[in-house]
Coordinates of C-alpha atoms and ligand atoms in Angstrom, one line a residue:
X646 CA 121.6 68.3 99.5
X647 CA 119.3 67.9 102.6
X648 CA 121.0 67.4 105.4
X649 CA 119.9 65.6 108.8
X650 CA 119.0 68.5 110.5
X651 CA 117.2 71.8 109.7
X652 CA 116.8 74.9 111.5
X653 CA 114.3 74.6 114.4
X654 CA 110.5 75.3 113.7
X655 CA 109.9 78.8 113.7
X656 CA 113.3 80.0 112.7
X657 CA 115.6 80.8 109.9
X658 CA 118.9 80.7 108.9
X659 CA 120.1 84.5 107.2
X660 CA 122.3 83.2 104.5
X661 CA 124.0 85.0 101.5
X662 CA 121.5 85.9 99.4
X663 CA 122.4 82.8 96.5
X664 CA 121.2 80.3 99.1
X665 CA 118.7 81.7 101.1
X666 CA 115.2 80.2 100.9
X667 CA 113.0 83.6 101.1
X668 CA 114.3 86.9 100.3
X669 CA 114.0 88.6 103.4
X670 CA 116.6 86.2 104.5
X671 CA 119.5 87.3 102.4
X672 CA 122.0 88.6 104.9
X673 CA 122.5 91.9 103.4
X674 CA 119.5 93.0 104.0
X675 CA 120.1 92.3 107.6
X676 CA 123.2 94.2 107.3
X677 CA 121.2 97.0 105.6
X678 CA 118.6 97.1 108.6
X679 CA 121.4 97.1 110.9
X680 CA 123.0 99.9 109.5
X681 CA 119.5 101.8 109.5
X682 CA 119.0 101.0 113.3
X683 CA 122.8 102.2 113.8
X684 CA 121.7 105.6 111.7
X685 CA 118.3 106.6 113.1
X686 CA 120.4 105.8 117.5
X687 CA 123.2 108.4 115.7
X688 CA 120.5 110.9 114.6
X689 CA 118.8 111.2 117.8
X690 CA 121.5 110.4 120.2
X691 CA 120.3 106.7 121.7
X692 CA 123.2 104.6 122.4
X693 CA 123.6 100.6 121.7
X694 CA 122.8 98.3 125.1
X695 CA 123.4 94.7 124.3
X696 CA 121.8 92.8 126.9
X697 CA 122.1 88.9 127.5
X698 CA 119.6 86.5 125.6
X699 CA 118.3 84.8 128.7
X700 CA 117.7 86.5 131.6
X701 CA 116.0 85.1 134.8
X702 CA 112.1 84.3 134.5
X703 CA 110.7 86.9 137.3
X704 CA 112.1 89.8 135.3
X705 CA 109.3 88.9 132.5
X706 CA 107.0 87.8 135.5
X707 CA 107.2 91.1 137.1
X708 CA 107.3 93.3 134.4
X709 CA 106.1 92.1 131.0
X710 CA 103.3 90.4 132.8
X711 CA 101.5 87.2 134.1
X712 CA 98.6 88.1 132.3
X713 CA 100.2 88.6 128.6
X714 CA 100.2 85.7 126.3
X715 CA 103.4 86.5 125.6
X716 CA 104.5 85.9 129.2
X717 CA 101.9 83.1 130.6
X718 CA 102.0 80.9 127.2
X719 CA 105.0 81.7 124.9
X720 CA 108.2 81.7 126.9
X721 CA 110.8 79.3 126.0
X722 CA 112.2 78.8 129.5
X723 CA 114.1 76.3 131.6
X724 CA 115.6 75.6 134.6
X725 CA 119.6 75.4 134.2
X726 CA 122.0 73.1 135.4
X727 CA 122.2 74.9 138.8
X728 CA 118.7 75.1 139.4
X729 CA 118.0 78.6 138.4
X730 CA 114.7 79.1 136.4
X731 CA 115.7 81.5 133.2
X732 CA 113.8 82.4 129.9
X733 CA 115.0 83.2 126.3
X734 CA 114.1 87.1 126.5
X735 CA 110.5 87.8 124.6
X736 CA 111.3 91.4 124.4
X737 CA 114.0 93.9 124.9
X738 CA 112.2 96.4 126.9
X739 CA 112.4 94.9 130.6
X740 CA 115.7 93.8 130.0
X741 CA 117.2 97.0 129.1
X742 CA 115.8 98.3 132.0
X743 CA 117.7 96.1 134.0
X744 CA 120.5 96.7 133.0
X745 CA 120.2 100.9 132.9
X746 CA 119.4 99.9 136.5
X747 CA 122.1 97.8 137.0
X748 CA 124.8 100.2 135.5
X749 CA 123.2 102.5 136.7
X750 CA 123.0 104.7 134.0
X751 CA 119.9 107.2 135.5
X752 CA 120.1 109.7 137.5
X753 CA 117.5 112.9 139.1
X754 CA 116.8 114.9 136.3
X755 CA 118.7 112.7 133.5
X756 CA 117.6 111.0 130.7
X757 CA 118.6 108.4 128.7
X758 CA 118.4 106.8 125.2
X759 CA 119.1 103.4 124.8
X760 CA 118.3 101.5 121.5
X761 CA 119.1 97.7 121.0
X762 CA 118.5 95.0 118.0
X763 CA 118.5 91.5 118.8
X764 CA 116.6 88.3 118.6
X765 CA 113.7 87.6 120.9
X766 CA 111.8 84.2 121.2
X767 CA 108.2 83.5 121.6
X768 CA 106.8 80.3 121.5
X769 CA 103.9 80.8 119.0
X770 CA 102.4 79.2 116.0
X771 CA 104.4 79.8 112.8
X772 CA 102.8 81.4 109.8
X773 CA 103.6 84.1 107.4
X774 CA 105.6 87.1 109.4
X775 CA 105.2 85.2 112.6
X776 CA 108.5 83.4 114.3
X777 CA 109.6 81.6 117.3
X778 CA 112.8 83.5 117.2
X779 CA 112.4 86.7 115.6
X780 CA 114.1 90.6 115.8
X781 CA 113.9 93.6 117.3
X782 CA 115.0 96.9 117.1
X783 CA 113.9 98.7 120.2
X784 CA 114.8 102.4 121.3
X785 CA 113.4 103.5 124.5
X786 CA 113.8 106.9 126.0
X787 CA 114.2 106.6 129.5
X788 CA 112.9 109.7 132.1
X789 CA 111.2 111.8 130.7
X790 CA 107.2 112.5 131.3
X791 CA 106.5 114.8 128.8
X792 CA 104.5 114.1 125.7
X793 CA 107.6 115.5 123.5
X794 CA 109.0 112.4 124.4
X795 CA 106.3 110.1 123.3
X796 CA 106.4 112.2 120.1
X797 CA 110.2 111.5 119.7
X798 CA 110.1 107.8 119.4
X799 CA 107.1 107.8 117.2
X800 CA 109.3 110.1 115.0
X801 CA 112.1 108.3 115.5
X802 CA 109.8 105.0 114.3
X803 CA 109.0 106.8 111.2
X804 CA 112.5 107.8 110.6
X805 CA 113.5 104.0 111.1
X806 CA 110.9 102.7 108.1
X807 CA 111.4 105.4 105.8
X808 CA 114.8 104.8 105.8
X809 CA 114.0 101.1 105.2
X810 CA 112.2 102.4 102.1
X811 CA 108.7 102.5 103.7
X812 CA 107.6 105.8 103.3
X813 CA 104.1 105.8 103.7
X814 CA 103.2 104.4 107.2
X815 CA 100.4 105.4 109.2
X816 CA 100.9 105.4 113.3
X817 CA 97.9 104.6 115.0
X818 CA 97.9 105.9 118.5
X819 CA 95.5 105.7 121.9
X820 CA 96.0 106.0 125.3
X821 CA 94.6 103.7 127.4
X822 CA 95.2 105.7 130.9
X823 CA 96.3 104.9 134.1
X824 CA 95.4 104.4 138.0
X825 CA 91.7 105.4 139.1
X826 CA 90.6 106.5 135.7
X827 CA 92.0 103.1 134.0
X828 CA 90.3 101.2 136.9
X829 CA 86.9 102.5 136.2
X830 CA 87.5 101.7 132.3
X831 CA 88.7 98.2 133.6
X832 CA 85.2 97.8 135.6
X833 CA 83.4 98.7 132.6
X834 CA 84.4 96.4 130.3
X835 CA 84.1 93.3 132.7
X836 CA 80.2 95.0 133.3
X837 CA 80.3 95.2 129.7
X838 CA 81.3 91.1 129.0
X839 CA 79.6 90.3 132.1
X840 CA 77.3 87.5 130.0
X841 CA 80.2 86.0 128.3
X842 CA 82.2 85.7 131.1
X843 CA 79.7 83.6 132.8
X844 CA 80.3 81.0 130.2
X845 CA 84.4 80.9 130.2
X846 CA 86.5 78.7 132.0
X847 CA 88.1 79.3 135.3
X848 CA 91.4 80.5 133.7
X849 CA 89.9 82.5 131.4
X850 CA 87.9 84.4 133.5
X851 CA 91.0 85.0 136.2
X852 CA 92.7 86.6 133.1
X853 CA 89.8 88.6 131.8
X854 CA 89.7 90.1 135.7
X855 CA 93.3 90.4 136.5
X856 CA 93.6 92.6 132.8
X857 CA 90.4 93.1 131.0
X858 CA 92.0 95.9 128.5
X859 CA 93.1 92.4 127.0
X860 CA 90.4 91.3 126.0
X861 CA 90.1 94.0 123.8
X862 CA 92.5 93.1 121.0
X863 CA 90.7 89.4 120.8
X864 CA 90.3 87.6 118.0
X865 CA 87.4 85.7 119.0
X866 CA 84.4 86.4 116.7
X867 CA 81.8 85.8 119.8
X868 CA 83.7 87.9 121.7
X869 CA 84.5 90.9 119.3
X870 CA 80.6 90.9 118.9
X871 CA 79.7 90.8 122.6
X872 CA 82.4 93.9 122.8
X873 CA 80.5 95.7 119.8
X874 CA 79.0 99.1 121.6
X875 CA 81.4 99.3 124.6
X876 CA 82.4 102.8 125.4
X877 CA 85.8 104.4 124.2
X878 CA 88.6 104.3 126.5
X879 CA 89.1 107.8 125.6
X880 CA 85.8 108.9 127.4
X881 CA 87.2 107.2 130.5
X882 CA 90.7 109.1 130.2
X883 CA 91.4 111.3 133.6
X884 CA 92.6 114.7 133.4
X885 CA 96.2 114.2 133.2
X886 CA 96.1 111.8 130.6
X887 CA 93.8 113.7 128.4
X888 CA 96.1 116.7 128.2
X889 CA 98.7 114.8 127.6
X890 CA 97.2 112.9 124.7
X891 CA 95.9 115.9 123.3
X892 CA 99.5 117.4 123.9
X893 CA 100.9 114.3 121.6
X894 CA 98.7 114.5 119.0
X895 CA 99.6 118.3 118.6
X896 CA 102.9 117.5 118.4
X897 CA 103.1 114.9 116.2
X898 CA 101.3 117.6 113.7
X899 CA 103.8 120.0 114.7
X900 CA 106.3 117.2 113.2
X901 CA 104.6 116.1 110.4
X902 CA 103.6 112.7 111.8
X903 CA 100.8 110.9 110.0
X904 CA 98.8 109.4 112.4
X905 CA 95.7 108.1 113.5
X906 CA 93.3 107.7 116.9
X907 CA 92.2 104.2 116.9
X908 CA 91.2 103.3 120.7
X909 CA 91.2 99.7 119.9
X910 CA 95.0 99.7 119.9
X911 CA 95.9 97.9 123.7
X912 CA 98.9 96.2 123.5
X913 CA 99.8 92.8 124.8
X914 CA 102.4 93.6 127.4
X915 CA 101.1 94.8 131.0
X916 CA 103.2 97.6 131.6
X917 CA 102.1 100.2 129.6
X918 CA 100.7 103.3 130.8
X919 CA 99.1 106.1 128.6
X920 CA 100.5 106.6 125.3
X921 CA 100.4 103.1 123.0
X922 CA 100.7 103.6 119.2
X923 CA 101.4 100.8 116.9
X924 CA 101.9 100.4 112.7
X925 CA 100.0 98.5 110.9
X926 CA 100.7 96.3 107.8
X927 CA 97.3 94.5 106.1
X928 CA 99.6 91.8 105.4
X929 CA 101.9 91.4 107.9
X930 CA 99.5 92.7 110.9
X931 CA 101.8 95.1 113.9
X932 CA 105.1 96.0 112.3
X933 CA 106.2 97.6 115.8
X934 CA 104.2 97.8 118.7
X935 CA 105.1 100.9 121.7
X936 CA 104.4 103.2 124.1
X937 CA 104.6 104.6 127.3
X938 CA 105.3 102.4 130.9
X939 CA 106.1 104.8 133.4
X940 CA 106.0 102.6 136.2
X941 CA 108.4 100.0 134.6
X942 CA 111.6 100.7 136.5
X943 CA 110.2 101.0 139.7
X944 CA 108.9 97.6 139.7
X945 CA 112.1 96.6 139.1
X946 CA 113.7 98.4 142.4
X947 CA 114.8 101.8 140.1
X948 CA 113.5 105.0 140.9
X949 CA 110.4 106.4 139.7
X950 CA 111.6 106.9 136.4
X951 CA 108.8 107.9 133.3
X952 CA 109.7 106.3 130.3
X953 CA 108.4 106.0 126.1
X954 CA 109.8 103.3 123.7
X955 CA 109.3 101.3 120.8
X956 CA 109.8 97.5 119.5
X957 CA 110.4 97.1 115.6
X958 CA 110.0 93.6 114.8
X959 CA 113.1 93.8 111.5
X960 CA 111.4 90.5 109.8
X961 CA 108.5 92.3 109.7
X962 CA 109.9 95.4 108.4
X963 CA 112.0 93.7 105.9
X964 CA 108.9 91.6 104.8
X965 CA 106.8 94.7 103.7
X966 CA 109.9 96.5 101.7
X967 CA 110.3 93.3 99.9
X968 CA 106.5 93.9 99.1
X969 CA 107.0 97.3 98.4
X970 CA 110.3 96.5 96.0
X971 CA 112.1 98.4 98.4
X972 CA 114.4 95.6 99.6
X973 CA 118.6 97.2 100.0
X974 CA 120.6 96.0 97.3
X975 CA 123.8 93.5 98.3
X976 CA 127.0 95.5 98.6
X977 CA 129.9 94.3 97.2
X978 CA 132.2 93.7 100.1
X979 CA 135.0 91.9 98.1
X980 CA 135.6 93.6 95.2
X981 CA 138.7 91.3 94.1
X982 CA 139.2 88.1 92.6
X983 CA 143.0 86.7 92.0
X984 CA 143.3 84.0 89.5
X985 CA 146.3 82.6 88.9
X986 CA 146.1 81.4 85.1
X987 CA 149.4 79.1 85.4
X988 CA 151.2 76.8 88.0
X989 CA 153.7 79.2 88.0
X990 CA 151.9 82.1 88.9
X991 CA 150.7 80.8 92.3
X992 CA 152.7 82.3 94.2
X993 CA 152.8 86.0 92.4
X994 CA 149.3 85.7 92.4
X995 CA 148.9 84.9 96.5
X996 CA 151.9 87.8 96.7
X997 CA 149.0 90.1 95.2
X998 CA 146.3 89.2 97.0
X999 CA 148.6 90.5 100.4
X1000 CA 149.5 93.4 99.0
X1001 CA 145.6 94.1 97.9
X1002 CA 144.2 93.8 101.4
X1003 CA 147.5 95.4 102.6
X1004 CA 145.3 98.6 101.2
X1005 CA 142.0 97.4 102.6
X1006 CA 140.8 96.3 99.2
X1007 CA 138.7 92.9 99.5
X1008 CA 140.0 89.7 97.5
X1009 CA 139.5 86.5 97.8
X1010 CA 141.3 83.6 95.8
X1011 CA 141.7 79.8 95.0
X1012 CA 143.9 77.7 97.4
X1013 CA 143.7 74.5 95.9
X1014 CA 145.3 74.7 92.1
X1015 CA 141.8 75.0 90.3
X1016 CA 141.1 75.6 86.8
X1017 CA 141.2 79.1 85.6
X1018 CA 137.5 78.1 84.6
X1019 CA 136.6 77.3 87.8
X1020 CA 138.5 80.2 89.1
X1021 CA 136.0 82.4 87.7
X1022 CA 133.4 80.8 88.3
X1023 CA 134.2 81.4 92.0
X1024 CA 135.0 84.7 91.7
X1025 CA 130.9 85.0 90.3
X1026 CA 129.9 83.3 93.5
X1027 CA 131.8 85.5 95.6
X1028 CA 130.1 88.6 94.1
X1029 CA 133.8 90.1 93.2
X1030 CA 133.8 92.8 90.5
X1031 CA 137.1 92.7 89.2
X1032 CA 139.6 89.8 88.6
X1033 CA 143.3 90.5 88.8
X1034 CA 144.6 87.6 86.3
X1035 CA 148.6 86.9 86.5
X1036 CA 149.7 84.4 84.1
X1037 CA 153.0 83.7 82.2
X1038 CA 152.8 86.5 80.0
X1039 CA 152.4 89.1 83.3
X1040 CA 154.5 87.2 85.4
X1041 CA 157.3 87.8 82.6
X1042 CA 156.1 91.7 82.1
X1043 CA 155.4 92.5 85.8
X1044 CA 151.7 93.5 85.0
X1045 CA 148.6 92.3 85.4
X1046 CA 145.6 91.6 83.8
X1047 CA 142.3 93.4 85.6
X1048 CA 138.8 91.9 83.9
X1049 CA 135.4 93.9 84.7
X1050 CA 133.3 90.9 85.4
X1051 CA 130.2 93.0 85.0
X1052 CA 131.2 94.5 81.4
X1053 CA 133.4 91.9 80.4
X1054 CA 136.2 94.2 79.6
X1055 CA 139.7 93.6 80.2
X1056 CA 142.9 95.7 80.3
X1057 CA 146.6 94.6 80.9
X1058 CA 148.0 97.2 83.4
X1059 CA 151.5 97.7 85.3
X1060 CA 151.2 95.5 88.4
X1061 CA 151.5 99.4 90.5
X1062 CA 148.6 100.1 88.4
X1063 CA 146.7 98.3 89.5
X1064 CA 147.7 98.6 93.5
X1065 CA 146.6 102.6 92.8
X1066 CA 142.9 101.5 90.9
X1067 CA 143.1 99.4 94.3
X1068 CA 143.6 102.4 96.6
X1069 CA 140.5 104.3 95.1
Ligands
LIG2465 P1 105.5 93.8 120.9 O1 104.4 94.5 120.2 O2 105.2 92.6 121.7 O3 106.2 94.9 121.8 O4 106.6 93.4 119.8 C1 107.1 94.4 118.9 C2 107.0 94.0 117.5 O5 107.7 92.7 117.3 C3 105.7 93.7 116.9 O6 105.0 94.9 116.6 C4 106.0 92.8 115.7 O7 106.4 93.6 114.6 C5 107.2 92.0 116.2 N1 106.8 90.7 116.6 C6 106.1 90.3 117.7 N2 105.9 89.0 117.7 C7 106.5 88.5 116.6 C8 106.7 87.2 116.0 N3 106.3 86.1 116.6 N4 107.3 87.1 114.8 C9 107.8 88.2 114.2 N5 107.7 89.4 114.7 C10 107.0 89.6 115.8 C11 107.4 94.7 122.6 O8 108.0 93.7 122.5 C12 107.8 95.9 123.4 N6 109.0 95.5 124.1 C13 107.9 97.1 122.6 C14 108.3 98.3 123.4 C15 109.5 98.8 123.5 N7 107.5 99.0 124.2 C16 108.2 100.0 124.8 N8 109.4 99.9 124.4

């Protein structure tokens, strides 16, 4: 049954899990994942922010940055009908921060934990575990400097994928500095590519110098090879930053964290500062991507305000417990099935289904005088576990007939029976 239409390029429908067209699309999974993002914000105290979808442009401009793909190439934005110039958010991180601004929900001295999960958009080429509208679940940890805080939301990244099923992942972590130091890394590397640079385009090259950590995480083969040899950002660290790196990494021992240097790790958003860590899928490539951007909120017109956070992309996430046959299982969220056997037993059987949900147990019935046959068949589709039959027979008796639809097995009870196996 194909319709006219189809779900733009780069997206997907989350259907129930009969009629979805890939696993990780079956919408209890995302109910699942919800409820694990709502578990890990109540274990650590971060509370939900739901910020708007679109925002206006400069708040990625400014903060996410001119110079990240994500900003310069893949934003899906527009200028409304009254002229303002918007964009479908790319990440959660800048706009969160606008609105703890906007609240304001900082103070000297405080700090707060915010988590979110949402849809972002990026306009990039589709393939496997890549979207144009995709999820996040973000948690970001708002004022504090210290390196227990950097080691919090990598726990609390952990937490989030073992619950998911994942139990085995590997952070990789680096710092990539900040101010003089990071400047002198910056010269460096442009030294460094000095040769290749010669022979790039106008654009490129105005990139390359306005953020040259990004060419680090290229993809180009020429370029990886003209990189091969270039010193370690970690050589280039200044004092603060080393203590605090080396601070980290002692306490993500301290917590049990499995973890890994790996200096290559850069990021492609321009606000980071210091800590970045990422976790890596071979199949799937970043499964969240995060770190430090201490000077994020006052761009934005906040207060100096040091902050640590983390995006998990949830397709991602969902993609590798499928992999790992970790995907949740559906829950059964109406249990009950009323079919009315007879004509007559419409109404009781309607009269039932009230008083059922009357006691918050889930039913569902037939509205339109179907077959008992096709009664039950719909009672399968729905997923219910147990029909409540009424016919003549229970109608006349006052009872009714409860069928396991899982073991078959069927037992004529009295109708208040059945309301108490209801209330359990
Ligand atoms: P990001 O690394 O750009 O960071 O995105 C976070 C995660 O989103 C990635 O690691 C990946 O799992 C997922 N992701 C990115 N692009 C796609 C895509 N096209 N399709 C599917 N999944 C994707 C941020 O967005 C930062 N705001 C994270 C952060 C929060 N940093 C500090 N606080």
């Amino acid at each position: 049954m194909a319709g006219k239409y189809q779900a733009p390029r780069g997206t997907a429908d989350i259907v129930p899990a009969p009629y979805a067209k890939e696993p990780v699309f079956e919408v209890h999974r995302w109910q699942a994942a919800e409820q694990v993002f709502r578990q890990v914000a109540g274990l650590y105290g971060y509370q939900e922010v739901r910020t708007p979808i679109f925002e206006d442009l400069d708040l990625f401009l400014r903060t996410s940055g001119e110079t990240s793909d994500i900003v310069s190439k893949e934003m899906y934005d527009f200028t409304d009908k009254g002229g303002r110039h918007v964009a479908l958010r790319p990440e959660g991180t800048a706009p969160a921060m606008r609105a703890y601004i906007e609240h304001p929900m900082g103070g000297q001295g405080v700090v707060t934990r915010l988590g979110y999960f949402g849809p972002v958009f990026r306009y990039n080429r589709p393939q496997k575990g890549r979207y144009r509208q995709f999820h996040q679940a973000g948690y970001e940890l708002i004022g504090s400097p210290s390196p227990l805080a950097d080691a919090e939301i990598i726990d609390v990244t952990v937490r989030f994928f073992h619950l998911m099923g994942l139990a085995d992942v590997v952070v990789k972590v680096n710092s990539i500095g900040r101010g003089e130091t990071r400047a002198d890394y910056e010269r460096a590397v442009l030294q460094h590519v000095g040769g290749w640079m010669a022979d790039q385009d106008g654009e490129t090259r105005a990139k390359a110098e306005k953020n040259p950590l990004r060419l680090l995480d290229t993809k180009d083969p020429d370029l990886r090879r003209v990189l091969d040899g270039l010193p370690s950002i970690l050589g280039f660290l200044g004092d603060e930053s080393k203590v605090s790196f080396e601070a980290l990494q002692g306490h993500l021992r301290e917590q049990g964290t499995a973890f890994e240097v790996d200096d290559s790790i850069v990021r492609g958003l321009d606000y980071y500062t210091d800590t970045v860590f990422e976790v890596v899928s071979a199949e799937f490539g970043a499964l969240c991507g995060g770190g430090r951007y201490d000077g994020l909120v006052e761009q934005l017109g906040g207060p100096s305000t040091p902050s640590v956070g983390v995006g998990i992309g949830v397709e991602r996430a969902l993609h590798v417990a499928e992999l790992a046959g970790q995907a949740a299982k559906p829950k059964v969220a109406t249990r009950w099935y009323v079919v009315a056997a007879t004509e007559a037993a419409r109404d009781a059987a309607r009269g039932l289904a009230r008083e059922l949900r009357a006691r918050g147990a889930g039913c569902s019935l037939d509205l339109d005088g179907r077959s008992v046959k096709a009664q039950f068949k719909q009672a399968d589709r729905n997923g219910a576990v147990l029909a409540a039959v009424i016919g003549d027979d229970e109608l006349a008796a006052g009872t009714v007939s409860v069928k396991d639809l899982v073991t078959g097995e069927q037992k004529t009870l009295p109708h208040d029976v059945v309301l108490r196996i209801a209330d359990d």
